[in-house]
Protein backbone atom coordinates (compact mmCIF):
# COMPACT_ATOMS: atom_id res chain seq x y z
CA UNK A 1 0.00 0.00 0.00
CA UNK A 2 1.23 3.46 -0.92
CA UNK A 3 0.48 6.67 0.86
CA UNK A 4 0.20 10.21 -0.40
CA UNK A 5 0.63 13.37 1.54
CA UNK A 6 0.90 17.10 1.03
CA UNK A 7 4.53 17.58 1.92
CA UNK A 8 4.58 21.33 2.34
CA UNK A 9 3.43 24.71 1.19
CA UNK A 10 6.16 26.63 -0.64
CA UNK A 11 4.38 29.85 -1.68
CA UNK A 12 1.86 32.07 0.15
CA UNK A 13 2.11 30.03 3.35
CA UNK A 14 1.29 32.58 6.03
CA UNK A 15 -1.21 31.69 8.77
CA UNK A 16 -3.68 33.80 6.79
CA UNK A 17 -3.01 33.62 3.06
CA UNK A 18 -3.24 36.56 0.66
CA UNK A 19 -5.93 36.34 -2.00
CA UNK A 20 -3.70 38.42 -4.29
CA UNK A 21 -1.01 35.71 -4.59
CA UNK A 22 -1.06 32.07 -5.73
CA UNK A 23 -0.70 29.20 -3.27
CA UNK A 24 1.73 26.43 -4.19
CA UNK A 25 1.71 23.00 -2.53
CA UNK A 26 4.03 20.04 -3.10
CA UNK A 27 2.79 16.45 -2.91
CA UNK A 28 4.62 13.29 -1.94
CA UNK A 29 3.93 9.62 -2.59
CA UNK A 30 2.44 10.01 -6.06
CA UNK A 31 5.25 8.37 -8.01
CA UNK A 32 3.66 4.91 -8.11
CA UNK A 33 -0.02 5.66 -7.85
CA UNK A 34 -2.68 7.92 -9.33
CA UNK A 35 -3.17 11.22 -7.54
CA UNK A 36 -5.78 13.90 -8.05
CA UNK A 37 -6.17 17.32 -6.51
CA UNK A 38 -9.52 18.61 -5.27
CA UNK A 39 -10.64 21.87 -3.78
CA UNK A 40 -13.29 22.18 -1.10
CA UNK A 41 -15.04 25.56 -1.18
CA UNK A 42 -15.81 25.85 2.52
CA UNK A 43 -17.71 23.65 4.91
CA UNK A 44 -21.02 25.26 4.02
CA UNK A 45 -20.90 24.26 0.35
CA UNK A 46 -18.80 21.08 0.26
CA UNK A 47 -18.10 21.41 -3.44
CA UNK A 48 -15.28 19.34 -4.87
CA UNK A 49 -13.54 20.05 -8.13
CA UNK A 50 -11.18 17.79 -9.97
CA UNK A 51 -8.17 20.04 -10.38
CA UNK A 52 -5.93 17.66 -12.29
CA UNK A 53 -6.36 19.36 -15.67
CA UNK A 54 -4.71 22.77 -16.10
CA UNK A 55 -6.98 25.73 -16.73
CA UNK A 56 -6.69 29.50 -16.89
CA UNK A 57 -6.63 29.79 -13.10
CA UNK A 58 -5.07 26.47 -12.10
CA UNK A 59 -1.80 24.99 -13.31
CA UNK A 60 -1.35 21.54 -11.75
CA UNK A 61 0.75 18.45 -12.09
CA UNK A 62 0.89 15.23 -10.09
CA UNK A 63 3.44 16.62 -7.66
CA UNK A 64 2.53 20.31 -7.58
CA UNK A 65 -0.63 22.25 -7.03
CA UNK A 66 -0.85 25.96 -7.83
CA UNK A 67 -4.07 27.67 -6.85
CA UNK A 68 -4.93 31.25 -7.70
CA UNK A 69 -7.44 32.27 -5.03
CA UNK A 70 -8.82 35.11 -7.15
CA UNK A 71 -12.43 34.11 -6.48
CA UNK A 72 -12.00 33.49 -2.76
CA UNK A 73 -13.71 35.57 -0.12
CA UNK A 74 -11.95 37.38 2.69
CA UNK A 75 -11.69 35.69 6.08
CA UNK A 76 -12.95 32.28 4.92
CA UNK A 77 -11.61 28.76 5.46
CA UNK A 78 -10.85 26.53 2.45
CA UNK A 79 -9.42 23.04 2.04
CA UNK A 80 -7.31 21.50 -0.72
CA UNK A 81 -7.34 17.69 -0.88
CA UNK A 82 -5.02 15.19 -2.53
CA UNK A 83 -6.66 11.87 -3.40
CA UNK A 84 -4.48 8.84 -4.01
CA UNK A 85 -5.72 5.80 -5.95
CA UNK A 86 -4.04 2.41 -6.25
CA UNK A 87 -5.53 -0.19 -8.61
CA UNK A 88 -8.71 1.83 -8.86
CA UNK A 89 -9.26 1.95 -5.11
CA UNK A 90 -9.20 5.20 -3.17
CA UNK A 91 -6.46 4.76 -0.59
CA UNK A 92 -6.41 8.09 1.21
CA UNK A 93 -7.09 11.80 1.26
CA UNK A 94 -4.47 14.29 2.35
CA UNK A 95 -5.74 17.74 3.28
CA UNK A 96 -4.35 21.25 3.52
CA UNK A 97 -6.61 23.85 5.14
CA UNK A 98 -6.01 27.58 5.06
CA UNK A 99 -7.73 30.83 6.00
CA UNK A 100 -7.85 33.88 3.75
CA UNK A 101 -6.71 37.20 5.15
CA UNK A 102 -8.93 40.26 5.40
CA UNK A 103 -7.80 43.75 4.39
CA UNK A 104 -8.02 46.69 6.79
CA UNK A 105 -11.59 47.88 7.37
CA UNK A 106 -13.84 50.52 8.97
CA UNK A 107 -11.70 53.46 7.95
CA UNK A 108 -11.94 56.44 5.67
CA UNK A 109 -9.64 58.90 3.93
CA UNK A 110 -10.35 62.50 2.93
CA UNK A 111 -8.52 65.18 0.97
CA UNK A 112 -8.55 68.77 2.16
CA UNK A 113 -9.30 71.21 0.68
CA UNK A 114 -11.46 69.62 -2.02
CA UNK A 115 -10.77 72.47 -4.44
CA UNK A 116 -7.63 74.44 -5.14
CA UNK A 117 -5.04 75.67 -7.59
CA UNK A 118 -2.18 73.65 -9.05
CA UNK A 119 1.24 74.41 -7.52
CA UNK A 120 -0.15 77.07 -5.17
CA UNK A 121 -2.67 75.28 -2.91
CA UNK A 122 -1.40 73.01 -0.16
CA UNK A 123 -3.51 69.85 -0.07
CA UNK A 124 -3.43 67.12 2.55
CA UNK A 125 -4.83 63.59 2.67
CA UNK A 126 -5.83 62.28 6.11
CA UNK A 127 -6.99 58.75 6.98
CA UNK A 128 -8.65 57.61 10.19
CA UNK A 129 -10.45 54.68 11.79
CA UNK A 130 -8.66 51.85 9.98
CA UNK A 131 -8.51 48.54 11.85
CA UNK A 132 -6.93 45.14 11.24
CA UNK A 133 -5.69 42.13 13.21
CA UNK A 134 -2.35 42.23 11.41
CA UNK A 135 -0.62 45.42 12.54
CA UNK A 136 1.04 47.80 11.83
CA UNK A 137 -0.75 49.39 8.92
CA UNK A 138 1.01 50.90 5.91
CA UNK A 139 -0.39 53.75 3.79
CA UNK A 140 0.41 54.64 0.18
CA UNK A 141 -1.00 57.83 -1.34
CA UNK A 142 -1.29 58.24 -5.13
CA UNK A 143 -2.48 60.58 -7.85
CA UNK A 144 -3.68 59.19 -11.17
CA UNK A 145 -2.76 60.50 -14.61
CA UNK A 146 -4.80 60.61 -17.79
CA UNK A 147 -4.61 56.83 -17.98
CA UNK A 148 -5.36 54.56 -14.96
CA UNK A 149 -1.92 52.99 -15.30
CA UNK A 150 -0.21 56.38 -14.94
CA UNK A 151 0.07 56.46 -11.16
CA UNK A 152 2.29 58.83 -9.20
CA UNK A 153 3.06 58.04 -5.59
CA UNK A 154 2.75 61.12 -3.38
CA UNK A 155 3.71 59.70 0.02
CA UNK A 156 4.00 56.41 1.88
CA UNK A 157 4.67 55.07 5.34
CA UNK A 158 2.94 54.29 8.63
CA UNK A 159 1.61 57.84 9.05
CA UNK A 160 -2.15 58.19 8.52
CA UNK A 161 -1.72 61.59 6.87
CA UNK A 162 0.51 63.25 4.29
CA UNK A 163 2.50 66.41 4.63
CA UNK A 164 1.47 69.38 2.49
CA UNK A 165 0.99 68.32 -1.14
CA UNK A 166 1.18 70.48 -4.27
CA UNK A 167 -0.95 68.61 -6.75
CA UNK A 168 -0.91 68.74 -10.57
CA UNK A 169 -3.90 70.16 -12.44
CA UNK A 170 -6.95 67.98 -12.87
CA UNK A 171 -8.51 66.78 -16.09
CA UNK A 172 -10.09 69.73 -17.92
CA UNK A 173 -12.48 67.31 -19.62
CA UNK A 174 -13.89 66.43 -16.19
CA UNK A 175 -14.16 69.89 -14.66
CA UNK A 176 -10.51 69.85 -13.56
CA UNK A 177 -11.04 66.71 -11.46
CA UNK A 178 -7.91 64.95 -10.22
CA UNK A 179 -8.23 61.30 -9.25
CA UNK A 180 -6.48 60.39 -6.00
CA UNK A 181 -6.41 57.12 -4.09
CA UNK A 182 -4.96 55.53 -0.99
CA UNK A 183 -3.90 51.92 -0.48
CA UNK A 184 -4.12 50.79 3.14
CA UNK A 185 -2.07 47.63 3.81
CA UNK A 186 -1.94 45.35 6.82
CA UNK A 187 1.27 43.65 7.96
CA UNK A 188 0.75 40.63 5.66
CA UNK A 189 0.16 42.69 2.50
CA UNK A 190 -3.64 42.58 2.23
CA UNK A 191 -4.89 46.01 1.27
CA UNK A 192 -7.95 48.17 0.76
CA UNK A 193 -8.09 50.86 -1.93
CA UNK A 194 -9.88 54.16 -1.31
CA UNK A 195 -10.68 56.54 -4.18
CA UNK A 196 -10.68 60.30 -3.67
CA UNK A 197 -11.26 63.34 -5.89
CA UNK A 198 -10.03 66.91 -5.82
CA UNK A 199 -10.73 69.77 -8.19
CA UNK A 200 -7.37 71.27 -9.11
CA UNK A 201 -7.43 74.16 -11.56
CA UNK A 202 -4.56 75.87 -13.29
CA UNK A 203 -4.43 79.61 -13.67
CA UNK A 204 -3.74 80.65 -17.23
CA UNK A 205 -2.04 84.02 -17.60
CA UNK A 206 -2.93 86.24 -20.49
CA UNK A 207 0.18 87.81 -21.96
CA UNK A 208 -0.35 90.93 -24.07
CA UNK A 209 2.16 91.39 -26.83
CA UNK A 210 2.99 95.01 -27.57
CA UNK A 211 3.45 95.72 -31.25
PDB file of C-alpha atoms in Angstrom:
ATOM      1  CA  UNK A   1       0.000   0.000   0.000  1.00  0.00           C
ATOM      2  CA  UNK A   2       1.235   3.456  -0.922  1.00  0.00           C
ATOM      3  CA  UNK A   3       0.481   6.672   0.861  1.00  0.00           C
ATOM      4  CA  UNK A   4       0.201  10.206  -0.399  1.00  0.00           C
ATOM      5  CA  UNK A   5       0.631  13.370   1.535  1.00  0.00           C
ATOM      6  CA  UNK A   6       0.899  17.103   1.032  1.00  0.00           C
ATOM      7  CA  UNK A   7       4.532  17.583   1.920  1.00  0.00           C
ATOM      8  CA  UNK A   8       4.578  21.327   2.338  1.00  0.00           C
ATOM      9  CA  UNK A   9       3.427  24.707   1.191  1.00  0.00           C
ATOM     10  CA  UNK A  10       6.155  26.634  -0.637  1.00  0.00           C
ATOM     11  CA  UNK A  11       4.380  29.850  -1.675  1.00  0.00           C
ATOM     12  CA  UNK A  12       1.858  32.071   0.153  1.00  0.00           C
ATOM     13  CA  UNK A  13       2.106  30.029   3.353  1.00  0.00           C
ATOM     14  CA  UNK A  14       1.292  32.579   6.029  1.00  0.00           C
ATOM     15  CA  UNK A  15      -1.214  31.690   8.768  1.00  0.00           C
ATOM     16  CA  UNK A  16      -3.678  33.799   6.790  1.00  0.00           C
ATOM     17  CA  UNK A  17      -3.011  33.620   3.056  1.00  0.00           C
ATOM     18  CA  UNK A  18      -3.243  36.556   0.659  1.00  0.00           C
ATOM     19  CA  UNK A  19      -5.931  36.338  -1.997  1.00  0.00           C
ATOM     20  CA  UNK A  20      -3.701  38.416  -4.290  1.00  0.00           C
ATOM     21  CA  UNK A  21      -1.014  35.714  -4.588  1.00  0.00           C
ATOM     22  CA  UNK A  22      -1.056  32.068  -5.728  1.00  0.00           C
ATOM     23  CA  UNK A  23      -0.700  29.198  -3.266  1.00  0.00           C
ATOM     24  CA  UNK A  24       1.735  26.429  -4.188  1.00  0.00           C
ATOM     25  CA  UNK A  25       1.707  23.003  -2.530  1.00  0.00           C
ATOM     26  CA  UNK A  26       4.027  20.043  -3.099  1.00  0.00           C
ATOM     27  CA  UNK A  27       2.787  16.445  -2.913  1.00  0.00           C
ATOM     28  CA  UNK A  28       4.620  13.290  -1.941  1.00  0.00           C
ATOM     29  CA  UNK A  29       3.927   9.618  -2.586  1.00  0.00           C
ATOM     30  CA  UNK A  30       2.437  10.014  -6.059  1.00  0.00           C
ATOM     31  CA  UNK A  31       5.251   8.374  -8.009  1.00  0.00           C
ATOM     32  CA  UNK A  32       3.663   4.905  -8.110  1.00  0.00           C
ATOM     33  CA  UNK A  33      -0.023   5.657  -7.855  1.00  0.00           C
ATOM     34  CA  UNK A  34      -2.680   7.921  -9.330  1.00  0.00           C
ATOM     35  CA  UNK A  35      -3.173  11.221  -7.541  1.00  0.00           C
ATOM     36  CA  UNK A  36      -5.781  13.899  -8.053  1.00  0.00           C
ATOM     37  CA  UNK A  37      -6.174  17.321  -6.506  1.00  0.00           C
ATOM     38  CA  UNK A  38      -9.517  18.605  -5.272  1.00  0.00           C
ATOM     39  CA  UNK A  39     -10.640  21.874  -3.779  1.00  0.00           C
ATOM     40  CA  UNK A  40     -13.286  22.176  -1.105  1.00  0.00           C
ATOM     41  CA  UNK A  41     -15.038  25.561  -1.182  1.00  0.00           C
ATOM     42  CA  UNK A  42     -15.807  25.853   2.518  1.00  0.00           C
ATOM     43  CA  UNK A  43     -17.705  23.651   4.914  1.00  0.00           C
ATOM     44  CA  UNK A  44     -21.023  25.260   4.019  1.00  0.00           C
ATOM     45  CA  UNK A  45     -20.905  24.257   0.354  1.00  0.00           C
ATOM     46  CA  UNK A  46     -18.795  21.084   0.261  1.00  0.00           C
ATOM     47  CA  UNK A  47     -18.103  21.409  -3.436  1.00  0.00           C
ATOM     48  CA  UNK A  48     -15.279  19.344  -4.873  1.00  0.00           C
ATOM     49  CA  UNK A  49     -13.545  20.053  -8.135  1.00  0.00           C
ATOM     50  CA  UNK A  50     -11.181  17.789  -9.971  1.00  0.00           C
ATOM     51  CA  UNK A  51      -8.168  20.037 -10.384  1.00  0.00           C
ATOM     52  CA  UNK A  52      -5.935  17.659 -12.295  1.00  0.00           C
ATOM     53  CA  UNK A  53      -6.356  19.357 -15.670  1.00  0.00           C
ATOM     54  CA  UNK A  54      -4.712  22.766 -16.104  1.00  0.00           C
ATOM     55  CA  UNK A  55      -6.977  25.732 -16.735  1.00  0.00           C
ATOM     56  CA  UNK A  56      -6.691  29.498 -16.891  1.00  0.00           C
ATOM     57  CA  UNK A  57      -6.633  29.786 -13.102  1.00  0.00           C
ATOM     58  CA  UNK A  58      -5.071  26.471 -12.104  1.00  0.00           C
ATOM     59  CA  UNK A  59      -1.805  24.990 -13.309  1.00  0.00           C
ATOM     60  CA  UNK A  60      -1.352  21.542 -11.747  1.00  0.00           C
ATOM     61  CA  UNK A  61       0.751  18.445 -12.090  1.00  0.00           C
ATOM     62  CA  UNK A  62       0.891  15.233 -10.090  1.00  0.00           C
ATOM     63  CA  UNK A  63       3.437  16.624  -7.661  1.00  0.00           C
ATOM     64  CA  UNK A  64       2.528  20.305  -7.580  1.00  0.00           C
ATOM     65  CA  UNK A  65      -0.633  22.249  -7.025  1.00  0.00           C
ATOM     66  CA  UNK A  66      -0.847  25.963  -7.829  1.00  0.00           C
ATOM     67  CA  UNK A  67      -4.070  27.674  -6.851  1.00  0.00           C
ATOM     68  CA  UNK A  68      -4.927  31.249  -7.702  1.00  0.00           C
ATOM     69  CA  UNK A  69      -7.437  32.269  -5.034  1.00  0.00           C
ATOM     70  CA  UNK A  70      -8.818  35.109  -7.150  1.00  0.00           C
ATOM     71  CA  UNK A  71     -12.427  34.108  -6.477  1.00  0.00           C
ATOM     72  CA  UNK A  72     -11.998  33.490  -2.761  1.00  0.00           C
ATOM     73  CA  UNK A  73     -13.711  35.572  -0.116  1.00  0.00           C
ATOM     74  CA  UNK A  74     -11.947  37.383   2.690  1.00  0.00           C
ATOM     75  CA  UNK A  75     -11.691  35.688   6.084  1.00  0.00           C
ATOM     76  CA  UNK A  76     -12.949  32.282   4.915  1.00  0.00           C
ATOM     77  CA  UNK A  77     -11.609  28.765   5.458  1.00  0.00           C
ATOM     78  CA  UNK A  78     -10.848  26.534   2.454  1.00  0.00           C
ATOM     79  CA  UNK A  79      -9.422  23.039   2.045  1.00  0.00           C
ATOM     80  CA  UNK A  80      -7.311  21.497  -0.722  1.00  0.00           C
ATOM     81  CA  UNK A  81      -7.336  17.686  -0.881  1.00  0.00           C
ATOM     82  CA  UNK A  82      -5.016  15.187  -2.527  1.00  0.00           C
ATOM     83  CA  UNK A  83      -6.662  11.872  -3.405  1.00  0.00           C
ATOM     84  CA  UNK A  84      -4.485   8.841  -4.015  1.00  0.00           C
ATOM     85  CA  UNK A  85      -5.720   5.796  -5.948  1.00  0.00           C
ATOM     86  CA  UNK A  86      -4.042   2.413  -6.254  1.00  0.00           C
ATOM     87  CA  UNK A  87      -5.534  -0.189  -8.608  1.00  0.00           C
ATOM     88  CA  UNK A  88      -8.711   1.834  -8.859  1.00  0.00           C
ATOM     89  CA  UNK A  89      -9.262   1.947  -5.113  1.00  0.00           C
ATOM     90  CA  UNK A  90      -9.196   5.199  -3.167  1.00  0.00           C
ATOM     91  CA  UNK A  91      -6.460   4.764  -0.595  1.00  0.00           C
ATOM     92  CA  UNK A  92      -6.408   8.087   1.208  1.00  0.00           C
ATOM     93  CA  UNK A  93      -7.090  11.797   1.263  1.00  0.00           C
ATOM     94  CA  UNK A  94      -4.465  14.286   2.350  1.00  0.00           C
ATOM     95  CA  UNK A  95      -5.742  17.743   3.279  1.00  0.00           C
ATOM     96  CA  UNK A  96      -4.354  21.255   3.520  1.00  0.00           C
ATOM     97  CA  UNK A  97      -6.609  23.848   5.135  1.00  0.00           C
ATOM     98  CA  UNK A  98      -6.012  27.578   5.059  1.00  0.00           C
ATOM     99  CA  UNK A  99      -7.729  30.829   6.001  1.00  0.00           C
ATOM    100  CA  UNK A 100      -7.848  33.883   3.746  1.00  0.00           C
ATOM    101  CA  UNK A 101      -6.714  37.198   5.152  1.00  0.00           C
ATOM    102  CA  UNK A 102      -8.932  40.263   5.397  1.00  0.00           C
ATOM    103  CA  UNK A 103      -7.801  43.749   4.394  1.00  0.00           C
ATOM    104  CA  UNK A 104      -8.021  46.692   6.791  1.00  0.00           C
ATOM    105  CA  UNK A 105     -11.589  47.883   7.369  1.00  0.00           C
ATOM    106  CA  UNK A 106     -13.837  50.516   8.967  1.00  0.00           C
ATOM    107  CA  UNK A 107     -11.698  53.461   7.952  1.00  0.00           C
ATOM    108  CA  UNK A 108     -11.939  56.443   5.673  1.00  0.00           C
ATOM    109  CA  UNK A 109      -9.644  58.905   3.929  1.00  0.00           C
ATOM    110  CA  UNK A 110     -10.353  62.502   2.930  1.00  0.00           C
ATOM    111  CA  UNK A 111      -8.524  65.183   0.965  1.00  0.00           C
ATOM    112  CA  UNK A 112      -8.552  68.772   2.160  1.00  0.00           C
ATOM    113  CA  UNK A 113      -9.305  71.210   0.677  1.00  0.00           C
ATOM    114  CA  UNK A 114     -11.457  69.618  -2.018  1.00  0.00           C
ATOM    115  CA  UNK A 115     -10.771  72.467  -4.441  1.00  0.00           C
ATOM    116  CA  UNK A 116      -7.629  74.444  -5.142  1.00  0.00           C
ATOM    117  CA  UNK A 117      -5.041  75.675  -7.595  1.00  0.00           C
ATOM    118  CA  UNK A 118      -2.175  73.654  -9.050  1.00  0.00           C
ATOM    119  CA  UNK A 119       1.236  74.410  -7.519  1.00  0.00           C
ATOM    120  CA  UNK A 120      -0.153  77.073  -5.168  1.00  0.00           C
ATOM    121  CA  UNK A 121      -2.675  75.283  -2.911  1.00  0.00           C
ATOM    122  CA  UNK A 122      -1.399  73.009  -0.160  1.00  0.00           C
ATOM    123  CA  UNK A 123      -3.510  69.852  -0.067  1.00  0.00           C
ATOM    124  CA  UNK A 124      -3.425  67.125   2.555  1.00  0.00           C
ATOM    125  CA  UNK A 125      -4.831  63.591   2.672  1.00  0.00           C
ATOM    126  CA  UNK A 126      -5.832  62.279   6.109  1.00  0.00           C
ATOM    127  CA  UNK A 127      -6.986  58.751   6.976  1.00  0.00           C
ATOM    128  CA  UNK A 128      -8.646  57.608  10.191  1.00  0.00           C
ATOM    129  CA  UNK A 129     -10.448  54.683  11.791  1.00  0.00           C
ATOM    130  CA  UNK A 130      -8.662  51.851   9.979  1.00  0.00           C
ATOM    131  CA  UNK A 131      -8.508  48.537  11.854  1.00  0.00           C
ATOM    132  CA  UNK A 132      -6.932  45.136  11.237  1.00  0.00           C
ATOM    133  CA  UNK A 133      -5.687  42.129  13.211  1.00  0.00           C
ATOM    134  CA  UNK A 134      -2.349  42.234  11.407  1.00  0.00           C
ATOM    135  CA  UNK A 135      -0.624  45.418  12.542  1.00  0.00           C
ATOM    136  CA  UNK A 136       1.044  47.804  11.835  1.00  0.00           C
ATOM    137  CA  UNK A 137      -0.755  49.392   8.916  1.00  0.00           C
ATOM    138  CA  UNK A 138       1.014  50.904   5.914  1.00  0.00           C
ATOM    139  CA  UNK A 139      -0.390  53.749   3.793  1.00  0.00           C
ATOM    140  CA  UNK A 140       0.410  54.640   0.179  1.00  0.00           C
ATOM    141  CA  UNK A 141      -1.000  57.834  -1.336  1.00  0.00           C
ATOM    142  CA  UNK A 142      -1.286  58.239  -5.127  1.00  0.00           C
ATOM    143  CA  UNK A 143      -2.479  60.575  -7.850  1.00  0.00           C
ATOM    144  CA  UNK A 144      -3.680  59.188 -11.167  1.00  0.00           C
ATOM    145  CA  UNK A 145      -2.756  60.500 -14.612  1.00  0.00           C
ATOM    146  CA  UNK A 146      -4.798  60.613 -17.787  1.00  0.00           C
ATOM    147  CA  UNK A 147      -4.611  56.827 -17.975  1.00  0.00           C
ATOM    148  CA  UNK A 148      -5.364  54.562 -14.963  1.00  0.00           C
ATOM    149  CA  UNK A 149      -1.921  52.986 -15.297  1.00  0.00           C
ATOM    150  CA  UNK A 150      -0.212  56.377 -14.937  1.00  0.00           C
ATOM    151  CA  UNK A 151       0.065  56.464 -11.160  1.00  0.00           C
ATOM    152  CA  UNK A 152       2.291  58.834  -9.197  1.00  0.00           C
ATOM    153  CA  UNK A 153       3.061  58.036  -5.589  1.00  0.00           C
ATOM    154  CA  UNK A 154       2.752  61.117  -3.383  1.00  0.00           C
ATOM    155  CA  UNK A 155       3.707  59.704   0.016  1.00  0.00           C
ATOM    156  CA  UNK A 156       4.001  56.406   1.882  1.00  0.00           C
ATOM    157  CA  UNK A 157       4.674  55.069   5.336  1.00  0.00           C
ATOM    158  CA  UNK A 158       2.937  54.291   8.627  1.00  0.00           C
ATOM    159  CA  UNK A 159       1.609  57.837   9.053  1.00  0.00           C
ATOM    160  CA  UNK A 160      -2.149  58.193   8.523  1.00  0.00           C
ATOM    161  CA  UNK A 161      -1.722  61.587   6.870  1.00  0.00           C
ATOM    162  CA  UNK A 162       0.506  63.245   4.293  1.00  0.00           C
ATOM    163  CA  UNK A 163       2.501  66.405   4.629  1.00  0.00           C
ATOM    164  CA  UNK A 164       1.466  69.381   2.491  1.00  0.00           C
ATOM    165  CA  UNK A 165       0.991  68.321  -1.140  1.00  0.00           C
ATOM    166  CA  UNK A 166       1.182  70.480  -4.269  1.00  0.00           C
ATOM    167  CA  UNK A 167      -0.954  68.611  -6.754  1.00  0.00           C
ATOM    168  CA  UNK A 168      -0.907  68.744 -10.568  1.00  0.00           C
ATOM    169  CA  UNK A 169      -3.899  70.162 -12.441  1.00  0.00           C
ATOM    170  CA  UNK A 170      -6.951  67.980 -12.871  1.00  0.00           C
ATOM    171  CA  UNK A 171      -8.513  66.781 -16.091  1.00  0.00           C
ATOM    172  CA  UNK A 172     -10.094  69.726 -17.915  1.00  0.00           C
ATOM    173  CA  UNK A 173     -12.477  67.310 -19.622  1.00  0.00           C
ATOM    174  CA  UNK A 174     -13.889  66.426 -16.188  1.00  0.00           C
ATOM    175  CA  UNK A 175     -14.159  69.890 -14.661  1.00  0.00           C
ATOM    176  CA  UNK A 176     -10.506  69.853 -13.558  1.00  0.00           C
ATOM    177  CA  UNK A 177     -11.043  66.714 -11.459  1.00  0.00           C
ATOM    178  CA  UNK A 178      -7.908  64.954 -10.218  1.00  0.00           C
ATOM    179  CA  UNK A 179      -8.232  61.296  -9.250  1.00  0.00           C
ATOM    180  CA  UNK A 180      -6.479  60.391  -5.999  1.00  0.00           C
ATOM    181  CA  UNK A 181      -6.406  57.121  -4.093  1.00  0.00           C
ATOM    182  CA  UNK A 182      -4.964  55.527  -0.992  1.00  0.00           C
ATOM    183  CA  UNK A 183      -3.898  51.916  -0.475  1.00  0.00           C
ATOM    184  CA  UNK A 184      -4.119  50.788   3.137  1.00  0.00           C
ATOM    185  CA  UNK A 185      -2.072  47.633   3.806  1.00  0.00           C
ATOM    186  CA  UNK A 186      -1.943  45.347   6.817  1.00  0.00           C
ATOM    187  CA  UNK A 187       1.273  43.646   7.959  1.00  0.00           C
ATOM    188  CA  UNK A 188       0.753  40.634   5.663  1.00  0.00           C
ATOM    189  CA  UNK A 189       0.164  42.694   2.503  1.00  0.00           C
ATOM    190  CA  UNK A 190      -3.641  42.575   2.228  1.00  0.00           C
ATOM    191  CA  UNK A 191      -4.889  46.010   1.269  1.00  0.00           C
ATOM    192  CA  UNK A 192      -7.953  48.166   0.758  1.00  0.00           C
ATOM    193  CA  UNK A 193      -8.087  50.861  -1.928  1.00  0.00           C
ATOM    194  CA  UNK A 194      -9.882  54.155  -1.313  1.00  0.00           C
ATOM    195  CA  UNK A 195     -10.682  56.544  -4.182  1.00  0.00           C
ATOM    196  CA  UNK A 196     -10.683  60.302  -3.670  1.00  0.00           C
ATOM    197  CA  UNK A 197     -11.265  63.342  -5.893  1.00  0.00           C
ATOM    198  CA  UNK A 198     -10.034  66.914  -5.819  1.00  0.00           C
ATOM    199  CA  UNK A 199     -10.732  69.772  -8.187  1.00  0.00           C
ATOM    200  CA  UNK A 200      -7.371  71.269  -9.114  1.00  0.00           C
ATOM    201  CA  UNK A 201      -7.427  74.158 -11.558  1.00  0.00           C
ATOM    202  CA  UNK A 202      -4.557  75.868 -13.294  1.00  0.00           C
ATOM    203  CA  UNK A 203      -4.425  79.612 -13.672  1.00  0.00           C
ATOM    204  CA  UNK A 204      -3.738  80.653 -17.228  1.00  0.00           C
ATOM    205  CA  UNK A 205      -2.040  84.024 -17.600  1.00  0.00           C
ATOM    206  CA  UNK A 206      -2.931  86.240 -20.487  1.00  0.00           C
ATOM    207  CA  UNK A 207       0.177  87.810 -21.962  1.00  0.00           C
ATOM    208  CA  UNK A 208      -0.347  90.927 -24.070  1.00  0.00           C
ATOM    209  CA  UNK A 209       2.165  91.387 -26.826  1.00  0.00           C
ATOM    210  CA  UNK A 210       2.987  95.013 -27.568  1.00  0.00           C
ATOM    211  CA  UNK A 211       3.449  95.721 -31.252  1.00  0.00           C
TER     212      UNK A 211
END
